[in-house]
């Protein structure tokens, strides 16, 4: 055996075959590099549900070799670590080149869910780190790990998280914190900002290669000559607009605020991506801003649908040189304006237990939203109580939530009439569309506080609950209640 082989650290072999289609786009897109090791890595949590979905052995993933590999300390056999370049608009302003400043893509693995890419977030500096340290702290990594699974549990398209590891390595933020690495999983991490990057630089060959990679891998139907005037790039824009519309409609219906809808955080697959200062709303406040850094409220809850469209417009401008026809591009974007409202109405109808669409539904939806806003009613509790109330035939506990009882009574009369025409068991349906367990900020905060002391049991409990949020889990009733007063004072910023 030669010397190099003796010295090379043992590579962990996960089993599945690796694929490196994104890497093959070449050096305009990626820089191959090694993650930077962290001292004394330890497991925080392994996502057994996802491991199962991917056909991976969760016990093996939780083992020391795997923890070292997924912290970036040891190679994974068959992987090809790299960082990708992209650009983007941040808070409405062109930010120029960004890129994977702390995320390292390992490549894709063949799974029962198709090829899934694995990415280490927080695994060290890359050529795109700019001034950053390439690290992620335990606090924000727990938030990302749990929230991506909460979104998945609600049926909302999202990147997922397979593993969370930590290290005692100090990482300076507002205060000194410690490092963590989340292993993120998605079919692709390509962002709107990837397209903006090559368009802004006038690298039209690279732009076309990227678009064709995305079309061939994820949107092959764009090559149907019947779509978007036979223009595959316009068809891509249309498809992405529709997926984005559907995802943002789900955010709105779930009371989810993303917090940093910059174009570099927008997935080309319409996945929820880059969990930072996100929040599931407590009291329903339409103008709620969850990101403490967002002074102007650009990414307020009720602005998310328009911001998504603005972001799609940026994508459209980036694709325009390929589409070659402004009218086609505008027409492709128009699909957002029809898909978003119809998806939102469908999602809200499902929360109300209405299986059939009816002409009065929009009024019913707008009516309850106005009452919820006027009373600053707790969003998750209202919906769950409504589901329980319809299932059990008693809306009194729902009524109790509203300062304006008469207003609620009037709405409830219309709602009951509307429900009377519904087939099946609306209440039973509603218990499957209105979660009991929602990953509220204060639940994350409590789990983070414990985790900082080395106790990861609350992370584990929350993971299990948000993965089956519609279940009763009577032993965790305390995690389904109103937020404590201190929840209103939690400040989540971009710092992560
Ligand atoms: P975000 O606001 O988290 O989406 O990040 C915006 C950009 O900053 C992305 O290009 C990130 O890769 C980069 N970035 C954020 N935090 C760090 C960090 N600690 N080190 C290096 N790059 C970072
Ligand atoms: Mg980002």
Short mmCIF file of C-alpha atoms and ligand atoms in Angstrom, two decimals:
data_model
loop_
_atom_site.label_atom_id
_atom_site.label_comp_id
_atom_site.label_asym_id
_atom_site.label_seq_id
_atom_site.Cartn_x
_atom_site.Cartn_y
_atom_site.Cartn_z
CA UNK A 1 0.00 0.00 0.00
CA UNK A 2 1.39 3.42 -0.85
CA UNK A 3 2.01 6.15 1.68
CA UNK A 4 -0.85 8.41 0.53
CA UNK A 5 -3.38 5.62 0.99
CA UNK A 6 -2.07 4.95 4.50
CA UNK A 7 -2.39 8.61 5.45
CA UNK A 8 -5.76 9.37 3.85
CA UNK A 9 -8.53 9.48 6.44
CA UNK A 10 -10.98 6.62 6.08
CA UNK A 11 -13.92 7.65 3.92
CA UNK A 12 -17.40 6.83 5.13
CA UNK A 13 -19.36 4.89 2.54
CA UNK A 14 -23.06 5.70 2.82
CA UNK A 15 -24.02 3.07 0.32
CA UNK A 16 -26.01 4.82 -2.39
CA UNK A 17 -24.45 5.82 -5.68
CA UNK A 18 -23.42 9.47 -5.97
CA UNK A 19 -24.24 11.71 -8.90
CA UNK A 20 -22.57 15.00 -9.70
CA UNK A 21 -24.67 16.60 -12.41
CA UNK A 22 -24.49 20.06 -10.84
CA UNK A 23 -20.70 19.83 -10.47
CA UNK A 24 -20.49 18.96 -14.14
CA UNK A 25 -21.73 22.44 -15.04
CA UNK A 26 -18.11 23.33 -14.48
CA UNK A 27 -15.84 25.98 -13.01
CA UNK A 28 -18.04 28.94 -13.97
CA UNK A 29 -20.52 27.56 -11.47
CA UNK A 30 -18.59 25.80 -8.74
CA UNK A 31 -15.32 25.64 -6.86
CA UNK A 32 -14.34 22.24 -5.55
CA UNK A 33 -12.92 22.39 -2.04
CA UNK A 34 -12.79 20.61 1.29
CA UNK A 35 -14.95 21.46 4.29
CA UNK A 36 -12.96 22.90 7.20
CA UNK A 37 -12.96 20.49 10.16
CA UNK A 38 -14.41 21.44 13.53
CA UNK A 39 -12.99 20.20 16.86
CA UNK A 40 -14.74 17.47 18.86
CA UNK A 41 -17.90 17.12 16.81
CA UNK A 42 -20.96 15.60 18.42
CA UNK A 43 -24.41 14.58 17.31
CA UNK A 44 -27.26 16.90 18.17
CA UNK A 45 -29.97 15.06 16.27
CA UNK A 46 -30.49 12.61 13.44
CA UNK A 47 -33.72 12.81 11.48
CA UNK A 48 -34.88 9.21 11.48
CA UNK A 49 -37.94 9.93 9.40
CA UNK A 50 -35.91 11.47 6.59
CA UNK A 51 -33.21 8.81 6.88
CA UNK A 52 -35.95 6.25 6.29
CA UNK A 53 -37.33 8.21 3.32
CA UNK A 54 -33.86 8.27 1.80
CA UNK A 55 -33.18 4.60 2.45
CA UNK A 56 -30.31 5.40 4.84
CA UNK A 57 -29.59 3.62 8.11
CA UNK A 58 -30.34 6.12 10.90
CA UNK A 59 -28.25 4.29 13.50
CA UNK A 60 -25.28 4.40 11.21
CA UNK A 61 -25.88 8.11 10.55
CA UNK A 62 -25.83 8.70 14.30
CA UNK A 63 -22.47 6.92 14.68
CA UNK A 64 -19.14 8.65 15.32
CA UNK A 65 -17.81 8.13 11.79
CA UNK A 66 -20.91 9.68 10.27
CA UNK A 67 -20.90 12.58 12.73
CA UNK A 68 -17.30 13.32 11.72
CA UNK A 69 -18.19 13.07 8.04
CA UNK A 70 -21.27 15.29 8.26
CA UNK A 71 -19.38 17.89 10.27
CA UNK A 72 -16.89 18.03 7.42
CA UNK A 73 -14.04 16.34 9.26
CA UNK A 74 -13.82 13.20 7.20
CA UNK A 75 -14.55 12.48 3.54
CA UNK A 76 -17.68 10.72 2.38
CA UNK A 77 -16.78 8.11 -0.21
CA UNK A 78 -18.11 9.21 -3.59
CA UNK A 79 -18.87 12.79 -2.61
CA UNK A 80 -17.34 15.76 -4.44
CA UNK A 81 -17.51 18.77 -2.12
CA UNK A 82 -17.98 22.15 -3.77
CA UNK A 83 -19.34 25.64 -3.28
CA UNK A 84 -21.48 27.33 -5.92
CA UNK A 85 -21.62 30.95 -7.01
CA UNK A 86 -24.79 32.99 -7.30
CA UNK A 87 -25.84 36.62 -6.96
CA UNK A 88 -29.06 38.26 -5.92
CA UNK A 89 -31.24 41.12 -4.79
CA UNK A 90 -31.21 41.59 -1.03
CA UNK A 91 -33.95 43.74 0.49
CA UNK A 92 -34.81 45.00 -2.97
CA UNK A 93 -31.28 46.09 -3.87
CA UNK A 94 -28.88 44.40 -6.26
CA UNK A 95 -26.19 42.86 -4.05
CA UNK A 96 -23.90 41.52 -6.77
CA UNK A 97 -22.02 38.30 -6.21
CA UNK A 98 -22.92 36.18 -3.21
CA UNK A 99 -22.64 32.39 -3.35
CA UNK A 100 -22.36 29.48 -0.98
CA UNK A 101 -20.46 31.34 1.71
CA UNK A 102 -20.85 28.60 4.25
CA UNK A 103 -22.71 25.80 2.48
CA UNK A 104 -20.77 22.98 0.89
CA UNK A 105 -22.51 20.70 -1.55
CA UNK A 106 -21.43 17.07 -1.34
CA UNK A 107 -23.30 15.92 -4.43
CA UNK A 108 -26.46 13.92 -5.05
CA UNK A 109 -27.31 10.44 -3.87
CA UNK A 110 -29.74 8.02 -5.47
CA UNK A 111 -32.66 7.48 -3.09
CA UNK A 112 -36.19 6.06 -3.26
CA UNK A 113 -37.24 9.75 -3.59
CA UNK A 114 -35.03 10.24 -6.64
CA UNK A 115 -31.65 11.93 -6.59
CA UNK A 116 -31.27 14.14 -3.52
CA UNK A 117 -28.40 16.54 -2.98
CA UNK A 118 -26.70 16.72 0.39
CA UNK A 119 -25.28 20.02 1.56
CA UNK A 120 -23.36 20.89 4.73
CA UNK A 121 -24.37 24.32 6.04
CA UNK A 122 -21.73 25.84 8.29
CA UNK A 123 -18.82 23.67 7.13
CA UNK A 124 -16.26 26.43 6.71
CA UNK A 125 -15.16 29.23 4.45
CA UNK A 126 -15.43 29.12 0.69
CA UNK A 127 -14.33 31.51 -2.07
CA UNK A 128 -17.79 33.11 -1.67
CA UNK A 129 -17.61 33.76 2.07
CA UNK A 130 -16.74 37.44 1.59
CA UNK A 131 -16.14 38.66 5.15
CA UNK A 132 -17.98 35.76 6.78
CA UNK A 133 -16.50 32.99 8.86
CA UNK A 134 -18.19 30.15 6.98
CA UNK A 135 -19.86 28.97 10.15
CA UNK A 136 -23.41 28.59 11.44
CA UNK A 137 -24.21 28.66 15.14
CA UNK A 138 -26.12 26.03 17.09
CA UNK A 139 -29.03 28.40 17.75
CA UNK A 140 -29.87 29.12 14.11
CA UNK A 141 -29.02 25.57 13.03
CA UNK A 142 -31.59 24.16 15.45
CA UNK A 143 -34.13 26.60 14.03
CA UNK A 144 -33.39 25.52 10.45
CA UNK A 145 -33.30 21.82 11.33
CA UNK A 146 -36.67 21.94 13.10
CA UNK A 147 -38.43 24.34 10.78
CA UNK A 148 -37.63 22.54 7.58
CA UNK A 149 -39.16 19.42 9.13
CA UNK A 150 -42.13 21.41 10.41
CA UNK A 151 -42.79 22.65 6.89
CA UNK A 152 -42.51 19.14 5.55
CA UNK A 153 -44.87 17.93 8.27
CA UNK A 154 -47.42 20.49 7.06
CA UNK A 155 -47.01 19.36 3.47
CA UNK A 156 -45.25 22.56 2.38
CA UNK A 157 -42.47 22.18 -0.21
CA UNK A 158 -39.12 22.65 1.50
CA UNK A 159 -35.51 21.65 1.72
CA UNK A 160 -35.10 19.13 4.51
CA UNK A 161 -32.51 18.40 7.17
CA UNK A 162 -30.99 14.99 7.79
CA UNK A 163 -28.55 15.57 10.57
CA UNK A 164 -27.50 18.25 13.00
CA UNK A 165 -24.05 18.15 14.55
CA UNK A 166 -22.35 20.54 16.94
CA UNK A 167 -18.87 21.45 18.09
CA UNK A 168 -17.50 23.41 21.04
CA UNK A 169 -15.72 25.71 18.54
CA UNK A 170 -16.59 29.29 19.59
CA UNK A 171 -18.26 31.40 16.90
CA UNK A 172 -18.65 35.14 17.50
CA UNK A 173 -22.07 36.63 16.79
CA UNK A 174 -23.76 39.29 18.99
CA UNK A 175 -22.36 37.14 21.74
CA UNK A 176 -20.02 34.16 21.67
CA UNK A 177 -21.85 31.04 20.48
CA UNK A 178 -20.77 27.60 19.27
CA UNK A 179 -20.60 26.03 15.82
CA UNK A 180 -23.03 23.57 14.28
CA UNK A 181 -23.52 21.96 10.89
CA UNK A 182 -26.88 21.09 9.35
CA UNK A 183 -26.93 18.50 6.59
CA UNK A 184 -29.56 19.86 4.24
CA UNK A 185 -31.28 17.73 1.64
CA UNK A 186 -33.08 18.81 -1.54
CA UNK A 187 -33.29 17.71 -5.16
CA UNK A 188 -31.51 20.98 -5.95
CA UNK A 189 -30.30 24.10 -4.18
CA UNK A 190 -30.40 26.23 -7.35
CA UNK A 191 -31.77 29.69 -6.59
CA UNK A 192 -33.19 32.55 -8.65
CA UNK A 193 -29.87 34.21 -7.85
CA UNK A 194 -27.94 31.63 -9.86
CA UNK A 195 -29.70 32.87 -13.00
CA UNK A 196 -29.30 36.51 -12.03
CA UNK A 197 -25.58 35.93 -11.59
CA UNK A 198 -24.87 34.82 -15.14
CA UNK A 199 -27.34 37.26 -16.69
CA UNK A 200 -25.75 40.20 -14.84
CA UNK A 201 -22.31 39.17 -16.08
CA UNK A 202 -23.50 38.70 -19.63
CA UNK A 203 -22.38 35.05 -19.53
CA UNK A 204 -25.19 33.90 -21.77
CA UNK A 205 -23.64 30.53 -22.58
CA UNK A 206 -23.44 29.67 -18.90
CA UNK A 207 -26.96 31.02 -18.36
CA UNK A 208 -28.28 28.73 -21.07
CA UNK A 209 -26.40 25.72 -19.69
CA UNK A 210 -27.88 26.36 -16.28
CA UNK A 211 -31.41 26.77 -17.65
CA UNK A 212 -31.10 23.60 -19.69
CA UNK A 213 -29.74 21.69 -16.70
CA UNK A 214 -32.74 22.79 -14.62
CA UNK A 215 -35.20 22.05 -17.44
CA UNK A 216 -33.78 18.63 -18.27
CA UNK A 217 -33.48 17.57 -14.64
CA UNK A 218 -36.59 19.05 -13.05
CA UNK A 219 -38.92 20.52 -15.66
CA UNK A 220 -38.66 18.26 -18.73
CA UNK A 221 -42.22 19.22 -19.67
CA UNK A 222 -40.84 22.63 -20.67
CA UNK A 223 -39.59 21.00 -23.84
CA UNK A 224 -43.17 20.27 -24.92
CA UNK A 225 -43.68 22.45 -27.92
CA UNK A 226 -47.23 23.23 -26.78
CA UNK A 227 -46.10 25.32 -23.81
CA UNK A 228 -45.36 29.03 -23.70
CA UNK A 229 -45.32 29.41 -27.47
CA UNK A 230 -42.82 26.56 -27.78
CA UNK A 231 -40.19 28.60 -25.91
CA UNK A 232 -38.66 26.32 -23.28
CA UNK A 233 -37.20 29.18 -21.25
CA UNK A 234 -40.56 30.96 -21.05
CA UNK A 235 -42.10 27.63 -20.09
CA UNK A 236 -39.52 27.36 -17.30
CA UNK A 237 -40.40 30.83 -16.03
CA UNK A 238 -44.08 29.89 -16.10
CA UNK A 239 -43.50 26.66 -14.21
CA UNK A 240 -41.35 28.33 -11.57
CA UNK A 241 -43.97 31.08 -11.20
CA UNK A 242 -46.65 28.47 -10.61
CA UNK A 243 -44.62 26.51 -8.09
CA UNK A 244 -43.61 29.65 -6.24
CA UNK A 245 -47.23 30.79 -6.17
CA UNK A 246 -48.34 27.46 -4.73
CA UNK A 247 -45.65 27.48 -2.04
CA UNK A 248 -46.24 31.07 -0.96
CA UNK A 249 -49.99 30.37 -0.82
CA UNK A 250 -49.17 27.58 1.62
CA UNK A 251 -47.01 29.93 3.68
CA UNK A 252 -49.87 32.40 3.91
CA UNK A 253 -52.38 29.74 4.87
CA UNK A 254 -50.00 28.38 7.51
CA UNK A 255 -49.29 31.83 8.98
CA UNK A 256 -45.63 31.42 8.08
CA UNK A 257 -43.30 34.38 7.66
CA UNK A 258 -40.07 33.59 5.81
CA UNK A 259 -38.30 36.74 6.93
CA UNK A 260 -35.62 37.08 4.21
CA UNK A 261 -37.19 36.67 0.80
CA UNK A 262 -34.12 37.85 -1.07
CA UNK A 263 -33.80 36.44 -4.59
CA UNK A 264 -30.80 34.38 -3.48
CA UNK A 265 -33.11 32.63 -1.00
CA UNK A 266 -35.70 31.71 -3.64
CA UNK A 267 -35.57 28.10 -4.82
CA UNK A 268 -35.92 27.36 -8.52
CA UNK A 269 -38.02 24.36 -7.42
CA UNK A 270 -40.39 26.47 -5.30
CA UNK A 271 -39.02 24.98 -2.10
CA UNK A 272 -38.92 26.92 1.14
CA UNK A 273 -35.21 27.62 1.43
CA UNK A 274 -32.76 29.26 3.84
CA UNK A 275 -34.38 29.38 7.22
CA UNK A 276 -33.20 32.45 9.07
CA UNK A 277 -35.46 34.78 11.04
CA UNK A 278 -38.64 32.90 10.01
CA UNK A 279 -41.67 32.74 12.25
CA UNK A 280 -44.97 30.97 12.49
CA UNK A 281 -47.20 33.78 13.66
CA UNK A 282 -48.75 33.70 17.10
CA UNK A 283 -51.41 36.46 17.12
CA UNK A 284 -52.68 37.21 13.62
CA UNK A 285 -51.17 40.53 12.61
CA UNK A 286 -51.22 40.89 8.82
CA UNK A 287 -48.34 43.39 8.81
CA UNK A 288 -46.22 41.25 11.13
CA UNK A 289 -42.45 41.51 10.51
CA UNK A 290 -40.54 38.58 11.99
CA UNK A 291 -37.04 39.75 11.05
CA UNK A 292 -35.68 42.28 13.51
CA UNK A 293 -33.18 43.42 10.86
CA UNK A 294 -36.01 44.26 8.42
CA UNK A 295 -36.73 47.77 9.70
CA UNK A 296 -38.79 48.78 6.66
CA UNK A 297 -40.99 45.71 6.88
CA UNK A 298 -40.27 44.70 3.30
CA UNK A 299 -40.85 41.06 4.17
CA UNK A 300 -43.94 41.50 6.37
CA UNK A 301 -46.37 38.56 6.29
CA UNK A 302 -48.90 40.33 4.10
CA UNK A 303 -46.22 41.48 1.64
CA UNK A 304 -44.85 38.00 0.96
CA UNK A 305 -47.12 37.31 -2.03
CA UNK A 306 -46.10 40.55 -3.76
CA UNK A 307 -42.44 40.05 -2.91
CA UNK A 308 -42.53 36.59 -4.46
CA UNK A 309 -43.87 38.16 -7.64
CA UNK A 310 -41.18 40.85 -7.53
CA UNK A 311 -38.58 38.10 -7.17
CA UNK A 312 -40.07 36.19 -10.09
CA UNK A 313 -39.84 39.39 -12.11
CA UNK A 314 -36.08 39.43 -11.36
CA UNK A 315 -35.87 35.83 -12.52
CA UNK A 316 -37.80 36.81 -15.65
CA UNK A 317 -35.34 39.59 -16.38
CA UNK A 318 -32.46 37.19 -15.94
CA UNK A 319 -34.07 34.69 -18.34
CA UNK A 320 -35.07 37.34 -20.87
CA UNK A 321 -31.92 37.01 -23.00
CA UNK A 322 -32.78 33.32 -23.41
CA UNK A 323 -36.52 33.83 -23.87
CA UNK A 324 -35.80 36.57 -26.40
CA UNK A 325 -39.34 37.95 -26.35
CA UNK A 326 -40.55 40.31 -23.66
CA UNK A 327 -44.22 39.54 -24.24
CA UNK A 328 -43.63 35.83 -23.70
CA UNK A 329 -41.74 36.54 -20.49
CA UNK A 330 -44.51 38.79 -19.16
CA UNK A 331 -47.14 36.20 -20.11
CA UNK A 332 -45.17 33.52 -18.23
CA UNK A 333 -45.10 35.67 -15.10
CA UNK A 334 -48.83 36.31 -15.38
CA UNK A 335 -49.51 32.74 -14.30
CA UNK A 336 -48.51 33.78 -10.77
CA UNK A 337 -51.45 36.17 -10.64
CA UNK A 338 -53.98 33.43 -11.29
CA UNK A 339 -52.31 30.54 -9.48
CA UNK A 340 -51.57 32.39 -6.24
CA UNK A 341 -55.14 33.48 -5.40
CA UNK A 342 -56.68 30.19 -6.43
CA UNK A 343 -54.12 28.21 -4.41
CA UNK A 344 -54.58 30.45 -1.41
CA UNK A 345 -58.33 30.09 -1.58
CA UNK A 346 -58.00 26.31 -1.87
CA UNK A 347 -55.72 26.19 1.18
CA UNK A 348 -57.98 28.40 3.25
CA UNK A 349 -61.00 26.41 2.15
CA UNK A 350 -59.25 23.27 3.36
CA UNK A 351 -58.61 24.90 6.73
CA UNK A 352 -62.33 25.66 6.91
CA UNK A 353 -63.23 22.08 6.05
CA UNK A 354 -64.80 22.98 2.73
CA UNK A 355 -64.16 20.27 0.19
CA UNK A 356 -66.29 21.87 -2.53
CA UNK A 357 -65.59 25.35 -3.89
CA UNK A 358 -68.50 27.74 -3.48
CA UNK A 359 -69.19 31.29 -4.68
CA UNK A 360 -69.38 32.68 -1.15
CA UNK A 361 -66.06 31.20 0.00
CA UNK A 362 -63.93 34.24 -0.61
CA UNK A 363 -66.26 36.39 1.51
CA UNK A 364 -66.20 33.77 4.26
CA UNK A 365 -62.38 33.65 4.21
CA UNK A 366 -61.97 37.41 4.13
CA UNK A 367 -64.54 37.72 6.91
CA UNK A 368 -62.71 35.48 9.33
CA UNK A 369 -59.32 37.02 8.49
CA UNK A 370 -60.70 40.49 9.28
CA UNK A 371 -62.08 39.29 12.62
CA UNK A 372 -58.84 37.51 13.49
CA UNK A 373 -56.81 40.63 12.68
CA UNK A 374 -59.14 42.98 14.55
CA UNK A 375 -58.97 40.78 17.66
CA UNK A 376 -55.27 39.87 17.25
CA UNK A 377 -56.44 36.33 17.78
CA UNK A 378 -53.87 33.55 18.13
CA UNK A 379 -53.61 31.98 14.67
CA UNK A 380 -52.70 28.35 15.46
CA UNK A 381 -55.13 28.10 18.35
CA UNK A 382 -58.02 29.61 16.42
CA UNK A 383 -57.69 27.08 13.61
CA UNK A 384 -57.23 24.05 15.83
CA UNK A 385 -60.15 25.07 18.04
CA UNK A 386 -62.28 25.62 14.96
CA UNK A 387 -61.43 22.11 13.75
CA UNK A 388 -62.24 20.64 17.16
CA UNK A 389 -65.38 22.77 17.38
CA UNK A 390 -66.69 21.61 14.01
CA UNK A 391 -65.74 17.99 14.80
CA UNK A 392 -67.40 18.16 18.23
CA UNK A 393 -70.35 20.38 17.34
CA UNK A 394 -69.49 23.21 19.77
CA UNK A 395 -67.98 26.50 18.63
CA UNK A 396 -68.10 28.13 22.08
CA UNK A 397 -64.33 27.74 22.74
CA UNK A 398 -63.70 29.38 19.37
CA UNK A 399 -66.07 32.23 20.13
CA UNK A 400 -64.19 32.86 23.38
CA UNK A 401 -61.11 33.87 21.38
CA UNK A 402 -62.81 36.93 19.86
CA UNK A 403 -63.24 40.26 21.61
CA UNK A 404 -65.97 40.97 19.03
CA UNK A 405 -68.44 38.21 19.95
CA UNK A 406 -71.26 39.62 17.82
CA UNK A 407 -68.94 39.79 14.83
CA UNK A 408 -67.91 36.20 15.34
CA UNK A 409 -71.51 35.05 15.79
CA UNK A 410 -72.53 36.63 12.51
CA UNK A 411 -69.63 34.98 10.71
CA UNK A 412 -70.29 31.63 12.41
CA UNK A 413 -73.95 31.67 11.22
CA UNK A 414 -72.82 31.99 7.60
CA UNK A 415 -70.13 29.41 8.15
CA UNK A 416 -72.54 26.87 9.65
CA UNK A 417 -74.91 27.37 6.73
CA UNK A 418 -72.07 26.86 4.33
CA UNK A 419 -70.89 23.71 6.17
CA UNK A 420 -74.39 22.26 6.08
CA UNK A 421 -74.06 21.79 2.32
CA UNK A 422 -70.75 19.89 2.65
CA UNK A 423 -70.48 16.18 2.17
CA UNK A 424 -68.59 13.88 4.54
CA UNK A 425 -67.14 14.93 7.89
CA UNK A 426 -65.71 18.46 7.61
CA UNK A 427 -64.52 18.39 11.24
CA UNK A 428 -62.49 15.23 10.65
CA UNK A 429 -60.98 16.76 7.54
CA UNK A 430 -60.12 19.91 9.47
CA UNK A 431 -58.23 17.97 12.12
CA UNK A 432 -55.92 16.93 9.29
CA UNK A 433 -55.49 20.44 7.86
CA UNK A 434 -55.19 22.46 11.09
CA UNK A 435 -52.14 21.40 13.07
CA UNK A 436 -52.17 21.09 16.83
CA UNK A 437 -48.39 21.54 17.04
CA UNK A 438 -46.81 24.57 15.41
CA UNK A 439 -43.12 25.45 15.69
CA UNK A 440 -43.62 28.76 17.41
CA UNK A 441 -40.65 30.99 18.19
CA UNK A 442 -40.81 30.44 21.93
CA UNK A 443 -40.74 26.64 21.53
CA UNK A 444 -37.56 26.96 19.45
CA UNK A 445 -36.11 29.33 22.01
CA UNK A 446 -36.68 26.93 24.89
CA UNK A 447 -35.18 24.03 22.97
CA UNK A 448 -32.17 26.17 22.04
CA UNK A 449 -31.59 27.21 25.65
CA UNK A 450 -31.56 23.58 26.73
CA UNK A 451 -29.37 22.55 23.82
CA UNK A 452 -26.80 25.19 24.71
CA UNK A 453 -26.52 23.39 28.06
CA UNK A 454 -25.93 20.10 26.26
CA UNK A 455 -29.45 18.70 26.59
CA UNK A 456 -30.93 17.94 23.18
CA UNK A 457 -34.09 16.24 24.40
CA UNK A 458 -36.36 19.22 23.63
CA UNK A 459 -35.01 19.33 20.06
CA UNK A 460 -35.92 15.66 19.76
CA UNK A 461 -39.40 16.21 21.19
CA UNK A 462 -40.13 19.14 18.90
CA UNK A 463 -38.82 17.23 15.91
CA UNK A 464 -41.23 14.40 16.61
CA UNK A 465 -44.18 16.74 17.16
CA UNK A 466 -43.65 18.91 14.09
CA UNK A 467 -43.22 15.81 11.96
CA UNK A 468 -46.76 14.72 12.92
CA UNK A 469 -48.36 18.06 13.78
CA UNK A 470 -51.93 16.89 13.32
CA UNK A 471 -51.64 14.14 15.95
CA UNK A 472 -53.07 14.62 19.44
CA UNK A 473 -49.89 13.73 21.41
CA UNK A 474 -51.76 14.28 24.73
CA UNK A 475 -48.53 14.04 26.75
CA UNK A 476 -47.37 17.29 25.10
CA UNK A 477 -50.48 19.41 25.61
CA UNK A 478 -48.22 22.10 27.14
CA UNK A 479 -46.54 22.59 23.76
CA UNK A 480 -49.86 23.28 22.02
CA UNK A 481 -50.96 26.23 24.15
CA UNK A 482 -50.80 30.00 23.91
CA UNK A 483 -47.33 31.54 23.80
CA UNK A 484 -46.00 32.90 27.11
CA UNK A 485 -45.74 36.69 27.49
CA UNK A 486 -41.99 36.62 26.89
CA UNK A 487 -42.58 35.24 23.38
CA UNK A 488 -43.61 38.73 22.23
CA UNK A 489 -40.13 40.03 23.10
CA UNK A 490 -38.09 37.45 21.19
CA UNK A 491 -36.01 39.26 18.58
CA UNK A 492 -34.78 37.18 15.69
CA UNK A 493 -32.35 38.89 13.33
CA UNK A 494 -30.37 37.85 10.26
CA UNK A 495 -27.48 36.92 12.56
CA UNK A 496 -26.98 33.21 12.27
P1 LIG B 1 -28.42 34.60 4.08
O1 LIG B 1 -28.92 35.96 4.44
O2 LIG B 1 -28.21 33.68 5.23
O3 LIG B 1 -29.22 33.97 3.00
O4 LIG B 1 -26.95 34.80 3.50
C1 LIG B 1 -26.64 35.68 2.45
C2 LIG B 1 -25.27 35.39 1.89
O5 LIG B 1 -24.29 35.53 2.92
C3 LIG B 1 -25.09 33.99 1.34
O6 LIG B 1 -24.25 34.09 0.22
C4 LIG B 1 -24.42 33.25 2.48
O7 LIG B 1 -23.66 32.17 2.01
C5 LIG B 1 -23.55 34.33 3.08
N1 LIG B 1 -23.27 34.12 4.50
C6 LIG B 1 -24.14 34.24 5.54
N2 LIG B 1 -23.53 33.97 6.70
C7 LIG B 1 -22.24 33.65 6.41
C8 LIG B 1 -21.10 33.28 7.18
N3 LIG B 1 -21.16 33.18 8.51
N4 LIG B 1 -19.96 33.04 6.52
C9 LIG B 1 -19.87 33.15 5.20
N5 LIG B 1 -20.90 33.51 4.41
C10 LIG B 1 -22.08 33.76 5.01
MG1 LIG B 2 -29.26 32.53 1.83
#
